[in-house]
Coordinates of C-alpha atoms and ligand atoms in Angstrom, one line a residue:
M1 CA -61.5 -77.3 -32.1
K2 CA -59.0 -80.1 -31.9
T3 CA -55.5 -79.0 -30.8
E4 CA -52.5 -80.7 -32.2
I5 CA -49.2 -80.8 -30.3
S6 CA -46.3 -81.5 -32.6
S7 CA -42.8 -80.5 -33.6
D8 CA -43.8 -80.2 -37.3
I9 CA -42.6 -76.7 -38.3
A10 CA -44.2 -76.9 -41.7
A11 CA -47.6 -77.5 -40.1
A12 CA -47.2 -74.6 -37.7
S13 CA -46.2 -72.4 -40.6
A14 CA -49.3 -73.5 -42.6
W15 CA -51.7 -72.5 -39.8
L16 CA -50.0 -69.1 -39.4
K17 CA -50.2 -68.4 -43.1
Q18 CA -53.9 -69.1 -42.9
G19 CA -54.3 -66.4 -40.3
E20 CA -54.6 -68.8 -37.3
T21 CA -53.0 -68.6 -33.9
V22 CA -50.3 -71.1 -33.0
A23 CA -48.5 -71.5 -29.6
I24 CA -44.7 -71.3 -30.1
P25 CA -41.9 -72.3 -27.8
T26 CA -39.4 -69.6 -26.8
E27 CA -36.5 -69.7 -24.3
T28 CA -38.5 -67.5 -21.9
V29 CA -42.1 -68.8 -22.0
Y30 CA -44.4 -70.2 -24.7
G31 CA -46.1 -67.5 -26.8
L32 CA -49.4 -67.4 -28.6
A33 CA -48.4 -66.3 -32.0
A34 CA -50.2 -64.9 -35.1
N35 CA -49.1 -62.9 -38.2
A36 CA -48.2 -59.5 -36.7
L37 CA -49.1 -57.8 -40.0
N38 CA -52.7 -59.3 -40.1
P39 CA -55.0 -57.5 -37.7
D40 CA -57.7 -60.2 -38.0
A41 CA -55.2 -62.8 -37.0
V42 CA -53.9 -60.7 -34.1
L43 CA -57.4 -60.1 -32.8
K44 CA -57.8 -63.9 -32.3
I45 CA -54.9 -63.8 -29.9
F46 CA -56.8 -61.3 -27.7
E47 CA -60.0 -63.4 -27.9
V48 CA -58.3 -66.7 -27.1
K49 CA -56.4 -65.2 -24.1
N50 CA -59.2 -63.0 -22.9
R51 CA -56.7 -60.2 -23.0
P52 CA -57.8 -56.6 -22.9
T53 CA -56.9 -54.8 -26.1
F54 CA -55.1 -52.0 -24.2
D55 CA -52.3 -54.4 -23.5
P56 CA -49.8 -54.3 -26.4
L57 CA -48.1 -57.4 -27.8
I58 CA -44.4 -58.2 -28.5
V59 CA -43.4 -58.8 -32.1
H60 CA -40.9 -61.6 -32.7
I61 CA -38.5 -61.5 -35.7
G62 CA -36.1 -64.1 -37.1
N63 CA -33.6 -61.8 -38.7
M64 CA -32.4 -58.2 -38.6
S65 CA -33.8 -57.2 -41.9
H66 CA -37.3 -57.6 -40.5
L67 CA -36.4 -55.0 -37.8
E68 CA -35.7 -52.3 -40.4
A69 CA -39.1 -52.9 -42.0
L70 CA -41.0 -52.6 -38.7
V71 CA -39.4 -49.6 -37.0
K72 CA -38.6 -45.9 -37.8
N73 CA -35.0 -45.8 -36.7
V74 CA -32.8 -48.0 -34.6
G75 CA -30.8 -45.8 -32.2
D76 CA -27.3 -46.5 -31.3
M77 CA -27.9 -48.0 -27.8
S78 CA -30.8 -50.2 -29.0
Q79 CA -28.5 -51.4 -31.8
R80 CA -25.8 -52.3 -29.4
L81 CA -28.3 -54.1 -27.1
A82 CA -29.7 -56.1 -30.0
A83 CA -26.3 -57.0 -31.2
S84 CA -25.3 -58.2 -27.7
F85 CA -28.5 -60.0 -26.7
W86 CA -30.4 -61.2 -29.8
P87 CA -31.4 -63.9 -30.2
G88 CA -32.3 -63.8 -26.6
P89 CA -34.7 -62.7 -23.8
L90 CA -34.6 -58.9 -24.4
T91 CA -37.5 -56.9 -25.9
I92 CA -36.6 -53.5 -27.2
I93 CA -39.1 -50.7 -27.7
F94 CA -38.9 -48.8 -31.0
S95 CA -40.9 -46.1 -32.8
K96 CA -43.1 -48.2 -35.1
N97 CA -43.7 -47.9 -38.9
E98 CA -47.2 -47.7 -40.3
I99 CA -46.9 -51.3 -41.4
V100 CA -47.4 -52.4 -37.7
P101 CA -51.2 -52.6 -37.1
D102 CA -52.6 -50.5 -34.1
I103 CA -54.1 -53.6 -32.6
V104 CA -50.5 -55.0 -32.0
T105 CA -49.4 -51.9 -30.1
A106 CA -52.7 -51.0 -28.4
G107 CA -52.6 -47.8 -30.4
L108 CA -49.1 -46.7 -29.1
S109 CA -46.6 -45.2 -31.6
T110 CA -44.0 -47.7 -30.3
V111 CA -43.6 -51.4 -30.8
G112 CA -41.7 -54.0 -28.6
I113 CA -39.6 -56.3 -30.7
R114 CA -37.4 -59.3 -29.9
M115 CA -35.6 -62.2 -31.6
P116 CA -36.3 -65.3 -29.5
N117 CA -33.5 -67.8 -28.9
H118 CA -35.2 -71.1 -29.6
S119 CA -34.2 -73.2 -32.6
A120 CA -37.7 -74.4 -33.5
T121 CA -39.2 -70.9 -33.4
L122 CA -36.2 -69.4 -35.3
E123 CA -36.6 -72.0 -37.9
L124 CA -40.4 -71.3 -38.1
L125 CA -39.7 -67.6 -38.5
Q126 CA -37.5 -68.5 -41.6
T127 CA -40.4 -70.3 -43.2
I128 CA -42.8 -67.4 -43.1
D129 CA -42.3 -63.9 -44.5
F130 CA -44.0 -62.0 -41.7
P131 CA -43.1 -61.4 -38.0
L132 CA -45.1 -63.0 -35.2
A133 CA -47.0 -61.0 -32.6
A134 CA -47.0 -63.2 -29.5
P135 CA -47.9 -62.6 -25.8
S136 CA -47.4 -65.4 -23.3
A137 CA -49.7 -68.3 -24.1
N138 CA -51.7 -68.2 -20.9
P139 CA -55.2 -66.9 -20.0
F140 CA -54.7 -63.2 -19.1
G141 CA -53.4 -62.7 -15.5
Y142 CA -52.4 -66.4 -14.9
I143 CA -49.0 -67.9 -14.7
S144 CA -47.1 -68.1 -18.0
P145 CA -46.5 -71.5 -19.6
T146 CA -43.1 -73.0 -19.9
T147 CA -44.1 -76.4 -21.5
S148 CA -46.4 -77.4 -24.3
L149 CA -48.5 -79.2 -21.7
H150 CA -49.1 -76.0 -19.7
V151 CA -50.4 -74.4 -22.9
Y152 CA -52.6 -77.3 -23.7
E153 CA -54.1 -77.4 -20.2
Q154 CA -55.3 -73.8 -20.5
L155 CA -55.7 -73.1 -24.2
G156 CA -56.4 -76.6 -25.6
E157 CA -59.5 -76.7 -27.8
K158 CA -59.2 -73.0 -28.4
I159 CA -56.2 -73.0 -30.8
P160 CA -55.4 -75.4 -33.6
F161 CA -51.7 -76.1 -33.0
I162 CA -49.0 -76.1 -30.3
L163 CA -45.4 -76.3 -31.6
E164 CA -43.5 -78.6 -29.3
G165 CA -40.2 -77.2 -28.1
G166 CA -39.5 -78.8 -24.7
S167 CA -39.2 -76.8 -21.5
S168 CA -38.3 -73.1 -21.8
S169 CA -34.7 -72.8 -20.8
V170 CA -34.8 -69.3 -19.2
G171 CA -38.3 -69.6 -17.6
V172 CA -39.2 -65.9 -17.0
E173 CA -40.3 -63.4 -19.6
S174 CA -38.0 -61.1 -21.5
T175 CA -36.6 -58.0 -20.0
I176 CA -38.2 -55.0 -21.7
V177 CA -36.1 -51.8 -22.3
Y178 CA -36.7 -48.5 -23.9
C179 CA -33.7 -46.4 -25.0
N180 CA -33.6 -42.8 -26.2
N181 CA -30.4 -41.1 -27.3
D182 CA -28.9 -40.9 -23.8
D183 CA -30.6 -43.3 -21.5
C184 CA -32.1 -46.7 -21.3
T185 CA -35.1 -47.5 -19.0
V186 CA -36.0 -51.0 -18.0
L187 CA -39.8 -51.4 -18.2
R188 CA -40.0 -55.0 -17.1
L189 CA -37.4 -57.2 -15.3
G190 CA -36.8 -60.5 -17.1
G191 CA -34.4 -62.9 -18.6
I192 CA -31.5 -60.5 -19.2
P193 CA -30.2 -59.1 -15.9
V194 CA -30.1 -55.3 -15.5
E195 CA -26.4 -55.6 -14.7
A196 CA -25.7 -57.2 -18.1
I197 CA -27.6 -54.3 -19.9
E198 CA -25.6 -51.7 -18.0
E199 CA -22.4 -53.4 -18.9
V200 CA -23.2 -53.2 -22.7
I201 CA -24.4 -49.5 -22.6
G202 CA -21.7 -48.4 -20.2
K203 CA -24.0 -46.6 -17.8
K204 CA -26.8 -47.1 -15.3
T205 CA -30.3 -47.8 -16.5
M206 CA -33.4 -46.5 -14.9
V207 CA -35.9 -49.1 -13.7
S208 CA -39.5 -48.0 -14.1
L209 CA -41.8 -51.0 -13.6
H210 CA -45.6 -51.5 -13.8
S211 CA -48.5 -50.5 -14.1
T212 CA -51.8 -49.4 -15.6
S213 CA -50.8 -45.9 -14.6
N214 CA -47.7 -46.1 -16.7
P215 CA -48.7 -45.2 -20.2
S216 CA -45.5 -46.5 -21.8
A217 CA -46.3 -50.0 -20.5
P218 CA -50.0 -50.3 -20.2
G219 CA -50.0 -54.0 -19.7
M220 CA -47.7 -54.2 -16.8
L221 CA -50.5 -54.7 -14.3
S222 CA -49.1 -55.3 -10.8
G223 CA -51.3 -58.2 -10.0
H224 CA -50.1 -60.4 -12.9
Y225 CA -48.6 -63.9 -13.3
A226 CA -50.8 -65.0 -10.4
P227 CA -51.8 -68.4 -9.1
R228 CA -55.4 -69.0 -8.1
K229 CA -54.4 -69.7 -4.5
R230 CA -53.3 -67.1 -2.1
L231 CA -49.5 -66.6 -2.2
V232 CA -47.8 -65.0 0.8
I233 CA -44.1 -63.9 0.7
G234 CA -41.9 -64.2 3.8
D235 CA -39.9 -66.5 6.0
P236 CA -41.6 -70.0 5.6
E237 CA -40.9 -71.0 9.1
E238 CA -42.6 -67.9 10.6
L239 CA -45.5 -68.3 8.1
L240 CA -46.0 -71.9 9.0
I241 CA -46.5 -70.8 12.6
K242 CA -48.6 -67.8 11.8
Y243 CA -51.0 -69.8 9.5
S244 CA -50.7 -73.1 11.3
G245 CA -54.4 -74.1 10.7
Q246 CA -53.9 -74.2 6.9
K247 CA -52.4 -76.8 4.6
A248 CA -49.4 -74.9 3.3
G249 CA -47.3 -75.3 0.2
I250 CA -43.9 -73.8 0.2
L251 CA -42.0 -72.3 -2.7
S252 CA -38.4 -72.1 -1.4
Y253 CA -35.2 -70.9 -3.0
Y254 CA -32.8 -73.7 -1.8
R255 CA -33.9 -75.2 1.5
S256 CA -36.4 -78.0 2.2
Y257 CA -39.2 -77.6 4.7
P258 CA -41.4 -80.1 6.6
T259 CA -44.5 -80.0 4.4
P260 CA -45.7 -82.5 1.7
Y261 CA -46.2 -79.6 -0.6
I262 CA -42.7 -78.3 -1.2
E263 CA -41.1 -76.9 -4.3
V264 CA -37.3 -76.1 -4.0
L265 CA -36.3 -73.8 -6.9
S266 CA -32.6 -74.6 -6.8
P267 CA -30.9 -76.7 -4.1
E268 CA -27.5 -75.4 -5.3
K269 CA -28.6 -71.8 -5.0
N270 CA -28.4 -71.0 -8.7
L271 CA -30.6 -68.2 -9.9
S272 CA -30.8 -69.4 -13.5
T273 CA -32.1 -72.7 -12.3
A274 CA -34.5 -71.0 -10.0
A275 CA -35.9 -68.9 -12.8
K276 CA -36.2 -71.9 -15.1
N277 CA -38.2 -73.7 -12.4
L278 CA -40.3 -70.8 -11.0
Y279 CA -43.5 -71.0 -13.0
H280 CA -43.5 -74.8 -13.2
S281 CA -43.2 -74.9 -9.4
M282 CA -45.9 -72.3 -8.9
R283 CA -48.3 -74.3 -11.1
R284 CA -47.6 -77.5 -9.3
L285 CA -48.4 -75.9 -5.9
D286 CA -51.4 -74.2 -7.4
S287 CA -52.9 -77.5 -8.6
S288 CA -51.8 -79.5 -5.5
E289 CA -54.0 -79.9 -2.4
C290 CA -52.3 -77.2 -0.4
E291 CA -54.6 -74.3 0.6
I292 CA -52.1 -71.5 0.7
I293 CA -48.6 -70.9 -0.8
F294 CA -45.7 -69.4 1.1
A295 CA -42.8 -68.2 -1.0
E296 CA -39.5 -66.8 0.0
W297 CA -37.5 -64.0 -1.6
V298 CA -34.4 -65.0 -3.6
P299 CA -31.2 -62.7 -3.6
D300 CA -32.2 -59.5 -5.3
E301 CA -29.5 -59.5 -7.9
G302 CA -29.1 -60.7 -11.5
L303 CA -32.0 -62.9 -12.5
G304 CA -33.1 -62.9 -8.9
R305 CA -34.6 -59.4 -9.4
A306 CA -36.9 -60.8 -12.1
I307 CA -37.9 -63.8 -9.9
N308 CA -38.7 -61.5 -6.9
D309 CA -40.7 -59.2 -9.3
R310 CA -42.8 -62.2 -10.4
L311 CA -43.3 -63.4 -6.8
R312 CA -44.4 -59.9 -5.8
R313 CA -46.9 -59.7 -8.7
A314 CA -48.1 -63.3 -7.9
S315 CA -48.8 -62.3 -4.3
L316 CA -50.7 -59.2 -5.4
G317 CA -52.7 -61.0 -8.0
S318 CA -53.6 -63.9 -5.8
A319 CA -56.3 -63.5 -3.1
S320 CA -53.7 -62.1 -0.6
H321 CA -54.1 -58.5 -1.7
T322 CA -57.3 -58.4 0.2
L323 CA -55.6 -59.2 3.5
K324 CA -52.8 -57.5 5.3
V325 CA -49.9 -59.8 5.9
Ligands
TXA401 O1 -40.6 -63.3 -23.0 C1 -41.5 -62.7 -23.5 O2 -41.5 -61.5 -23.6 C2 -42.8 -63.5 -23.9 C3 -42.4 -64.4 -25.1 C4 -43.6 -65.1 -25.6 O3 -41.8 -63.6 -26.0 N1 -43.8 -62.6 -24.2 C5 -44.5 -61.9 -23.3 O4 -45.5 -61.1 -23.7 O5 -44.2 -61.9 -22.1 P1 -46.7 -60.5 -22.8 O6 -47.7 -60.1 -23.7 O7 -47.1 -61.5 -21.8 O8 -46.0 -59.2 -22.3 C6 -45.8 -58.2 -23.1 C7 -45.7 -56.9 -22.4 C8 -47.0 -56.1 -22.4 O9 -47.8 -56.5 -21.3 C9 -46.5 -54.7 -22.3 O10 -46.4 -54.3 -21.0 C10 -45.2 -54.7 -22.9 O11 -44.8 -56.0 -23.2 N2 -45.2 -54.0 -24.1 C11 -45.5 -54.4 -25.4 N3 -45.4 -53.4 -26.3 C12 -45.0 -52.3 -25.6 C13 -44.8 -51.0 -26.0 N4 -44.9 -50.5 -27.2 N5 -44.4 -50.1 -25.0 C14 -44.3 -50.5 -23.7 N6 -44.5 -51.8 -23.3 C15 -44.9 -52.7 -24.2
MG402 MG1 -47.9 -62.4 -20.2

């Protein structure tokens, strides 16, 4: 199948209306989208990504009236979070209406919904009368794409169309929250910092991350977002000595190191810039000639928590989990 990369929204819309999959830009990462209300179209997402069907998808909407059609009731706290952060990198879990097919939610009675903050995709959502189910547009388990070229490199020839939308401005996936009447739980750290959520709801959240053992987030596998190469986290200087026989690549927060394979996430120590660059830098190291990747932690606050979470998962998902480091 020939894959077209274009900013033609009408063409993207036409493919989606025919029940095809289309890669869409969002502010977090590119998604692989299909009509969320058409189970045959959604099945294609799982096939193209090689994604297990027990891993539920996020549904993307372009306006609030779609939310009411998809979910049973919007609680007070969820309402406040949506009003504060949509469009934006926050996915909220709701009780789903029957209209949402089981394949979207992996059979769960809940559905994750967000309104993405990207002008092309918001415009696309206005031209169709259905919401879009979309996981990140990468093969299951690999690093998420933040440019159309990343999508093309891995899913080219498998999908008809990639909607061009530049580089993703946030660079890590959405934060996922679930709220009941009294409390909110963060199920995945992401583009909205936990502190910002706590400010809106006026109380502390619980943070309950991962894993296959957590039935409310079956897809949060700990070894996710992983490069092919082994990724070890620690002090790069110490690691350079410890693994001195190997050609090392370094993923650093702000410093430079004496190796030809170096990616500095943000020389000015800005966590938003670091998040924006994270996956792109990981990909460059993964496709460079280095043999092993050393990454350093960033400050564990704000967006830094999401970055550290992705580094941790990348190290678990890469070959390193077989070795004690
Ligand atoms: O930023 C993002 O969220 C990107 C863009 C494309 O929107 N999407 C994304 O989707 O990261 P994906 O499929 O890579 O991650 C979605 C995760 C699932 O793995 C699952 O853990 C969680 O969202 N999820 C989806 N529905 C859920 C539900 N009903 N309950 C709990 N977790 C859910
Ligand atoms: Mg993903």
